PDB file of C-alpha atoms and ligand atoms in Angstrom:
ATOM      1  CA  UNK S   1     -12.091  -9.565  -5.214  1.00  0.00           C
ATOM      2  CA  UNK S   2      -9.568  -6.766  -4.740  1.00  0.00           C
ATOM      3  CA  UNK S   3      -6.844  -7.457  -2.128  1.00  0.00           C
ATOM      4  CA  UNK S   4      -5.204  -4.057  -0.891  1.00  0.00           C
ATOM      5  CA  UNK S   5      -1.804  -3.783   1.607  1.00  0.00           C
ATOM      6  CA  UNK S   6      -1.835  -1.148   3.535  1.00  0.00           C
ATOM      7  CA  UNK S   7       0.520   0.377   5.602  1.00  0.00           C
ATOM      8  CA  UNK S   8       3.397   2.535   6.471  1.00  0.00           C
ATOM      9  CA  UNK S   9       6.292   3.508   3.563  1.00  0.00           C
ATOM     10  CA  UNK S  10       8.569   0.036   4.069  1.00  0.00           C
ATOM     11  CA  UNK S  11       5.901  -1.774   5.285  1.00  0.00           C
ATOM     12  CA  UNK S  12       6.692  -4.724   2.758  1.00  0.00           C
ATOM     13  CA  UNK S  13       3.639  -3.783   0.456  1.00  0.00           C
ATOM     14  CA  UNK S  14       5.133  -4.738  -2.610  1.00  0.00           C
ATOM     15  CA  UNK S  15       6.863  -7.788  -1.696  1.00  0.00           C
ATOM     16  CA  UNK S  16       4.291  -8.789   0.281  1.00  0.00           C
ATOM     17  CA  UNK S  17       1.899  -8.358  -2.083  1.00  0.00           C
ATOM     18  CA  UNK S  18       3.760 -10.112  -4.854  1.00  0.00           C
ATOM     19  CA  UNK S  19       4.422 -13.145  -2.862  1.00  0.00           C
ATOM     20  CA  UNK S  20       0.533 -12.943  -1.809  1.00  0.00           C
ATOM     21  CA  UNK S  21      -0.394 -12.632  -6.047  1.00  0.00           C
ATOM     22  CA  UNK S  22       1.494 -15.583  -6.213  1.00  0.00           C
ATOM     23  CA  UNK S  23       0.085 -17.925  -3.841  1.00  0.00           C
ATOM     24  CA  UNK S  24      -3.501 -16.578  -5.086  1.00  0.00           C
ATOM     25  CA  UNK S  25      -2.774 -16.937  -8.623  1.00  0.00           C
ATOM     26  CA  UNK S  26      -4.070 -13.764  -9.082  1.00  0.00           C
ATOM     27  CA  UNK S  27      -2.869 -10.885 -10.526  1.00  0.00           C
ATOM     28  CA  UNK S  28      -0.265  -7.784  -8.153  1.00  0.00           C
ATOM     29  CA  UNK S  29      -0.345  -4.495  -8.975  1.00  0.00           C
ATOM     30  CA  UNK S  30       0.774  -1.217  -7.156  1.00  0.00           C
ATOM     31  CA  UNK S  31      -0.575   1.644  -6.791  1.00  0.00           C
ATOM     32  CA  UNK S  32       2.666   3.794  -7.029  1.00  0.00           C
ATOM     33  CA  UNK S  33       3.973   2.068 -10.391  1.00  0.00           C
ATOM     34  CA  UNK S  34       0.172   2.963 -11.438  1.00  0.00           C
ATOM     35  CA  UNK S  35       0.691   6.668 -11.192  1.00  0.00           C
ATOM     36  CA  UNK S  36       3.812   6.670 -12.459  1.00  0.00           C
ATOM     37  CA  UNK S  37       2.465   5.656 -16.039  1.00  0.00           C
ATOM     38  CA  UNK S  38      -0.925   7.403 -16.048  1.00  0.00           C
ATOM     39  CA  UNK S  39       1.588  10.416 -15.171  1.00  0.00           C
ATOM     40  CA  UNK S  40       4.271   9.570 -17.759  1.00  0.00           C
ATOM     41  CA  UNK S  41       6.809  10.312 -14.221  1.00  0.00           C
ATOM     42  CA  UNK S  42       8.386   9.438 -11.038  1.00  0.00           C
ATOM     43  CA  UNK S  43       6.901   9.355  -7.674  1.00  0.00           C
ATOM     44  CA  UNK S  44       9.328  12.124  -6.642  1.00  0.00           C
ATOM     45  CA  UNK S  45       8.791  14.382  -9.759  1.00  0.00           C
ATOM     46  CA  UNK S  46       5.429  14.386  -9.265  1.00  0.00           C
ATOM     47  CA  UNK S  47       5.818  15.389  -5.884  1.00  0.00           C
ATOM     48  CA  UNK S  48       8.476  18.541  -7.121  1.00  0.00           C
ATOM     49  CA  UNK S  49       6.654  19.447  -9.866  1.00  0.00           C
ATOM     50  CA  UNK S  50       3.274  19.442  -8.260  1.00  0.00           C
ATOM     51  CA  UNK S  51       3.744  19.292  -4.491  1.00  0.00           C
ATOM     52  CA  UNK S  52       2.234  16.658  -2.067  1.00  0.00           C
ATOM     53  CA  UNK S  53      -1.469  17.803  -2.998  1.00  0.00           C
ATOM     54  CA  UNK S  54      -0.821  17.339  -6.640  1.00  0.00           C
ATOM     55  CA  UNK S  55      -0.058  13.808  -5.871  1.00  0.00           C
ATOM     56  CA  UNK S  56      -2.460  12.721  -3.754  1.00  0.00           C
ATOM     57  CA  UNK S  57      -5.025  13.934  -6.873  1.00  0.00           C
ATOM     58  CA  UNK S  58      -3.085  12.085  -9.225  1.00  0.00           C
ATOM     59  CA  UNK S  59      -3.247   8.519  -6.265  1.00  0.00           C
ATOM     60  CA  UNK S  60      -6.818   9.234  -5.544  1.00  0.00           C
ATOM     61  CA  UNK S  61      -7.545   9.355 -10.081  1.00  0.00           C
ATOM     62  CA  UNK S  62      -5.560   6.235  -9.964  1.00  0.00           C
ATOM     63  CA  UNK S  63      -7.200   4.138  -7.341  1.00  0.00           C
ATOM     64  CA  UNK S  64     -10.872   5.521  -8.667  1.00  0.00           C
ATOM     65  CA  UNK S  65      -9.820   4.463 -11.892  1.00  0.00           C
ATOM     66  CA  UNK S  66      -8.853   1.388 -10.857  1.00  0.00           C
ATOM     67  CA  UNK S  67     -11.567   0.618  -9.659  1.00  0.00           C
ATOM     68  CA  UNK S  68     -14.222   1.235 -11.864  1.00  0.00           C
ATOM     69  CA  UNK S  69     -12.259  -0.785 -14.325  1.00  0.00           C
ATOM     70  CA  UNK S  70     -14.046  -3.419 -16.337  1.00  0.00           C
ATOM     71  CA  UNK S  71     -11.382  -5.968 -15.014  1.00  0.00           C
ATOM     72  CA  UNK S  72     -12.186  -5.254 -10.940  1.00  0.00           C
ATOM     73  CA  UNK S  73     -15.519  -7.141 -12.068  1.00  0.00           C
ATOM     74  CA  UNK S  74     -13.379  -9.785 -13.710  1.00  0.00           C
ATOM     75  CA  UNK S  75     -10.619 -10.584 -12.391  1.00  0.00           C
ATOM     76  CA  UNK S  76      -9.234 -11.179  -9.052  1.00  0.00           C
ATOM     77  CA  UNK S  77      -5.631  -8.808  -7.586  1.00  0.00           C
ATOM     78  CA  UNK S  78      -3.647  -7.786  -4.920  1.00  0.00           C
ATOM     79  CA  UNK S  79      -2.995  -3.791  -5.145  1.00  0.00           C
ATOM     80  CA  UNK S  80      -0.490  -2.373  -2.591  1.00  0.00           C
ATOM     81  CA  UNK S  81      -2.127   1.253  -2.061  1.00  0.00           C
ATOM     82  CA  UNK S  82       1.112   3.483  -0.817  1.00  0.00           C
ATOM     83  CA  UNK S  83       1.688   4.454   2.700  1.00  0.00           C
ATOM     84  CA  UNK S  84      -0.759   7.556   2.278  1.00  0.00           C
ATOM     85  CA  UNK S  85      -3.569   5.738   0.558  1.00  0.00           C
ATOM     86  CA  UNK S  86      -5.280   4.840   3.374  1.00  0.00           C
ATOM     87  CA  UNK S  87      -5.757   8.715   5.445  1.00  0.00           C
ATOM     88  CA  UNK S  88      -6.670  10.252   2.716  1.00  0.00           C
ATOM     89  CA  UNK S  89     -10.827   9.875   3.916  1.00  0.00           C
ATOM     90  CA  UNK S  90     -12.112   9.649   0.352  1.00  0.00           C
ATOM     91  CA  UNK S  91      -9.776   6.929  -0.756  1.00  0.00           C
ATOM     92  CA  UNK S  92     -10.539   4.918   2.021  1.00  0.00           C
ATOM     93  CA  UNK S  93     -14.245   5.645   1.751  1.00  0.00           C
ATOM     94  CA  UNK S  94     -13.584   4.288  -2.029  1.00  0.00           C
ATOM     95  CA  UNK S  95     -12.725   1.137  -0.452  1.00  0.00           C
ATOM     96  CA  UNK S  96     -15.181   0.402   1.496  1.00  0.00           C
ATOM     97  CA  UNK S  97     -16.541  -2.486  -0.991  1.00  0.00           C
ATOM     98  CA  UNK S  98     -17.727  -5.449  -0.852  1.00  0.00           C
ATOM     99  CA  UNK S  99     -15.135  -7.422  -3.282  1.00  0.00           C
ATOM    100  CA  UNK S 100     -12.858  -5.081  -1.657  1.00  0.00           C
ATOM    101  CA  UNK S 101     -10.553  -6.399   1.805  1.00  0.00           C
ATOM    102  CA  UNK S 102      -7.867  -4.435   2.850  1.00  0.00           C
ATOM    103  CA  UNK S 103      -5.278  -5.638   4.858  1.00  0.00           C
ATOM    104  CA  UNK S 104      -2.735  -3.673   7.205  1.00  0.00           C
ATOM    105  CA  UNK S 105       0.729  -4.882   7.384  1.00  0.00           C
ATOM    106  CA  UNK S 106       1.608  -3.439  11.368  1.00  0.00           C
ATOM    107  CA  UNK S 107       5.088  -3.273  12.516  1.00  0.00           C
ATOM    108  CA  UNK S 108       6.423  -0.552  14.514  1.00  0.00           C
ATOM    109  CA  UNK S 109       8.076   2.775  13.520  1.00  0.00           C
ATOM    110  CA  UNK S 110      11.114   2.600  15.067  1.00  0.00           C
ATOM    111  CA  UNK S 111      11.526  -0.922  12.939  1.00  0.00           C
ATOM    112  CA  UNK S 112      10.045   1.114   9.513  1.00  0.00           C
ATOM    113  CA  UNK S 113      12.412   3.816  10.249  1.00  0.00           C
ATOM    114  CA  UNK S 114      15.295   1.499   9.930  1.00  0.00           C
ATOM    115  CA  UNK S 115      14.084  -0.725   6.746  1.00  0.00           C
ATOM    116  CA  UNK S 116      13.939   2.916   5.626  1.00  0.00           C
ATOM    117  CA  UNK S 117      17.121   3.649   5.626  1.00  0.00           C
ATOM    118  CA  UNK S 118      18.586   0.181   4.492  1.00  0.00           C
ATOM    119  CA  UNK S 119      18.042  -0.016   0.958  1.00  0.00           C
ATOM    120  CA  UNK S 120      17.657  -3.650   0.094  1.00  0.00           C
ATOM    121  CA  UNK S 121      14.887  -3.571   3.049  1.00  0.00           C
ATOM    122  CA  UNK S 122      11.621  -5.840   2.654  1.00  0.00           C
ATOM    123  CA  UNK S 123      11.840  -6.855  -1.085  1.00  0.00           C
ATOM    124  CA  UNK S 124      15.128  -4.856  -2.216  1.00  0.00           C
ATOM    125  CA  UNK S 125      12.718  -1.515  -3.300  1.00  0.00           C
ATOM    126  CA  UNK S 126      14.376   1.276  -3.936  1.00  0.00           C
ATOM    127  CA  UNK S 127      12.354   3.882  -4.970  1.00  0.00           C
ATOM    128  CA  UNK S 128      12.878   7.807  -3.567  1.00  0.00           C
ATOM    129  CA  UNK S 129      10.609   8.447  -1.272  1.00  0.00           C
ATOM    130  CA  UNK S 130      10.017  12.474  -0.829  1.00  0.00           C
ATOM    131  CA  UNK S 131       8.044  11.729   2.364  1.00  0.00           C
ATOM    132  CA  UNK S 132      11.014  10.003   4.134  1.00  0.00           C
ATOM    133  CA  UNK S 133      13.298  12.641   6.114  1.00  0.00           C
ATOM    134  CA  UNK S 134      13.707  12.625  10.016  1.00  0.00           C
ATOM    135  CA  UNK S 135      12.589  10.351  12.874  1.00  0.00           C
ATOM    136  CA  UNK S 136      10.543  12.816  14.071  1.00  0.00           C
ATOM    137  CA  UNK S 137       8.475  13.478  11.595  1.00  0.00           C
ATOM    138  CA  UNK S 138       8.296   9.792  10.692  1.00  0.00           C
ATOM    139  CA  UNK S 139       7.082   9.293  13.518  1.00  0.00           C
ATOM    140  CA  UNK S 140       5.034  11.794  13.538  1.00  0.00           C
ATOM    141  CA  UNK S 141       2.881  10.750  10.617  1.00  0.00           C
ATOM    142  CA  UNK S 142       2.688   7.232  11.629  1.00  0.00           C
ATOM    143  CA  UNK S 143       1.147   8.668  14.804  1.00  0.00           C
ATOM    144  CA  UNK S 144      -1.502  10.414  12.687  1.00  0.00           C
ATOM    145  CA  UNK S 145      -2.193   7.517  10.201  1.00  0.00           C
ATOM    146  CA  UNK S 146      -2.055   4.527  12.595  1.00  0.00           C
ATOM    147  CA  UNK S 147      -5.902   5.077  13.529  1.00  0.00           C
ATOM    148  CA  UNK S 148      -7.045   4.915   9.534  1.00  0.00           C
ATOM    149  CA  UNK S 149      -4.389   1.485   8.961  1.00  0.00           C
ATOM    150  CA  UNK S 150      -6.072   0.202  12.194  1.00  0.00           C
ATOM    151  CA  UNK S 151      -9.586   0.319  10.719  1.00  0.00           C
ATOM    152  CA  UNK S 152      -8.531  -2.318   8.109  1.00  0.00           C
ATOM    153  CA  UNK S 153     -10.492  -6.148   7.552  1.00  0.00           C
ATOM    154  CA  UNK S 154      -7.233  -7.907   8.499  1.00  0.00           C
ATOM    155  CA  UNK S 155      -4.153  -6.946  10.601  1.00  0.00           C
ATOM    156  CA  UNK S 156      -0.960  -8.369  10.270  1.00  0.00           C
ATOM    157  CA  UNK S 157       1.730  -8.296  12.403  1.00  0.00           C
ATOM    158  CA  UNK S 158       4.737  -8.560  10.082  1.00  0.00           C
ATOM    159  CA  UNK S 159       8.246  -8.085  12.890  1.00  0.00           C
ATOM    160  CA  UNK S 160      10.399 -11.213  12.726  1.00  0.00           C
ATOM    161  CA  UNK S 161       8.277 -12.741  10.026  1.00  0.00           C
ATOM    162  CA  UNK S 162       9.413 -13.996   6.723  1.00  0.00           C
ATOM    163  CA  UNK S 163       7.110 -12.689   3.482  1.00  0.00           C
ATOM    164  CA  UNK S 164       5.962 -15.954   2.354  1.00  0.00           C
ATOM    165  CA  UNK S 165       4.780 -16.153   6.083  1.00  0.00           C
ATOM    166  CA  UNK S 166       2.924 -13.423   6.293  1.00  0.00           C
ATOM    167  CA  UNK S 167       1.481 -13.991   2.613  1.00  0.00           C
ATOM    168  CA  UNK S 168       0.370 -17.381   3.956  1.00  0.00           C
ATOM    169  CA  UNK S 169      -1.371 -15.711   7.193  1.00  0.00           C
ATOM    170  CA  UNK S 170      -2.833 -13.534   4.537  1.00  0.00           C
ATOM    171  CA  UNK S 171      -3.893 -15.717   2.927  1.00  0.00           C
ATOM    172  CA  UNK S 172      -5.692 -17.982   5.578  1.00  0.00           C
ATOM    173  CA  UNK S 173      -7.067 -14.843   6.638  1.00  0.00           C
ATOM    174  CA  UNK S 174      -8.871 -13.931   4.171  1.00  0.00           C
ATOM    175  CA  UNK S 175     -11.585 -17.061   3.677  1.00  0.00           C
ATOM    176  CA  UNK S 176     -11.143 -16.663   0.078  1.00  0.00           C
ATOM    177  CA  UNK S 177     -14.634 -17.920  -1.425  1.00  0.00           C
ATOM    178  CA  UNK S 178     -13.634 -20.649  -4.534  1.00  0.00           C
ATOM    179  CA  UNK S 179     -15.231 -18.725  -6.896  1.00  0.00           C
ATOM    180  CA  UNK S 180     -12.955 -15.359  -6.328  1.00  0.00           C
ATOM    181  CA  UNK S 181     -10.336 -16.146  -8.604  1.00  0.00           C
TER     182      UNK S 181
HETATM  183  C1  S3P L 201       3.770   7.603   0.088  1.00  0.00           C
HETATM  184  C2  S3P L 201       4.196   6.132   0.865  1.00  0.00           C
HETATM  185  C3  S3P L 201       4.801   5.867  -0.988  1.00  0.00           C
HETATM  186  C4  S3P L 201       4.570   6.656  -2.352  1.00  0.00           C
HETATM  187  C5  S3P L 201       4.654   8.130  -1.615  1.00  0.00           C
HETATM  188  C6  S3P L 201       3.466   8.839  -0.451  1.00  0.00           C
HETATM  189  C7  S3P L 201       3.794   8.185   1.772  1.00  0.00           C
HETATM  190  O1  S3P L 201       4.190   4.767  -1.253  1.00  0.00           O
HETATM  191  O2  S3P L 201       3.450   6.122  -2.042  1.00  0.00           O
HETATM  192  O3  S3P L 201       6.326   8.760  -1.963  1.00  0.00           O
HETATM  193  O4  S3P L 201       3.031   8.892   2.575  1.00  0.00           O
HETATM  194  O5  S3P L 201       4.079   7.509   2.949  1.00  0.00           O
HETATM  195  P1  S3P L 201       5.533   3.392  -0.416  1.00  0.00           P
HETATM  196  O6  S3P L 201       5.115   3.336   0.702  1.00  0.00           O
HETATM  197  O7  S3P L 201       5.546   2.175  -0.639  1.00  0.00           O
HETATM  198  O8  S3P L 201       7.051   3.933  -0.101  1.00  0.00           O
END
């Protein structure tokens, strides 16, 4: 089984994904890390050289490669997607599989904006975010992306909860079969 954590920038996908993988004894992967190693450059460099459209092509290819990889059939994993991954219809369609579950980490636009401005927000992530510009465009992107996030298999609200409490909530919501590991 592949559990994909989805949500906006600052939602805590990486830190909660790590905690969930640890609880389950599964491997944890971060799609942005996979894109960076596949392309041999940072996310910011990819945006600079190829623009957002070039980044989206790399993102979709990386996701599809992972979904067809042999490793997926053999072992269960937790994958943190990027904030824009699910909003690409092609990616959302590719994730519609019996062995893939999507989990939306929900929070308000204001809270997410504030978390993104605090460097050591949930999990202390420090990667540069090319799409993090001003509060108005952040809110607009949030509104545009919300419908796709709300179609996730599981929705968990994160406000005021610890990383471990959220991981525990996801674990019980997922109803993971004993053979899934
Ligand atoms: C993006 C979010 C980033 C990264 C890229 C694009 C987005 O991931 O994939 O900068 O479109 O919101 P995080 O959500 O992990 O910051």
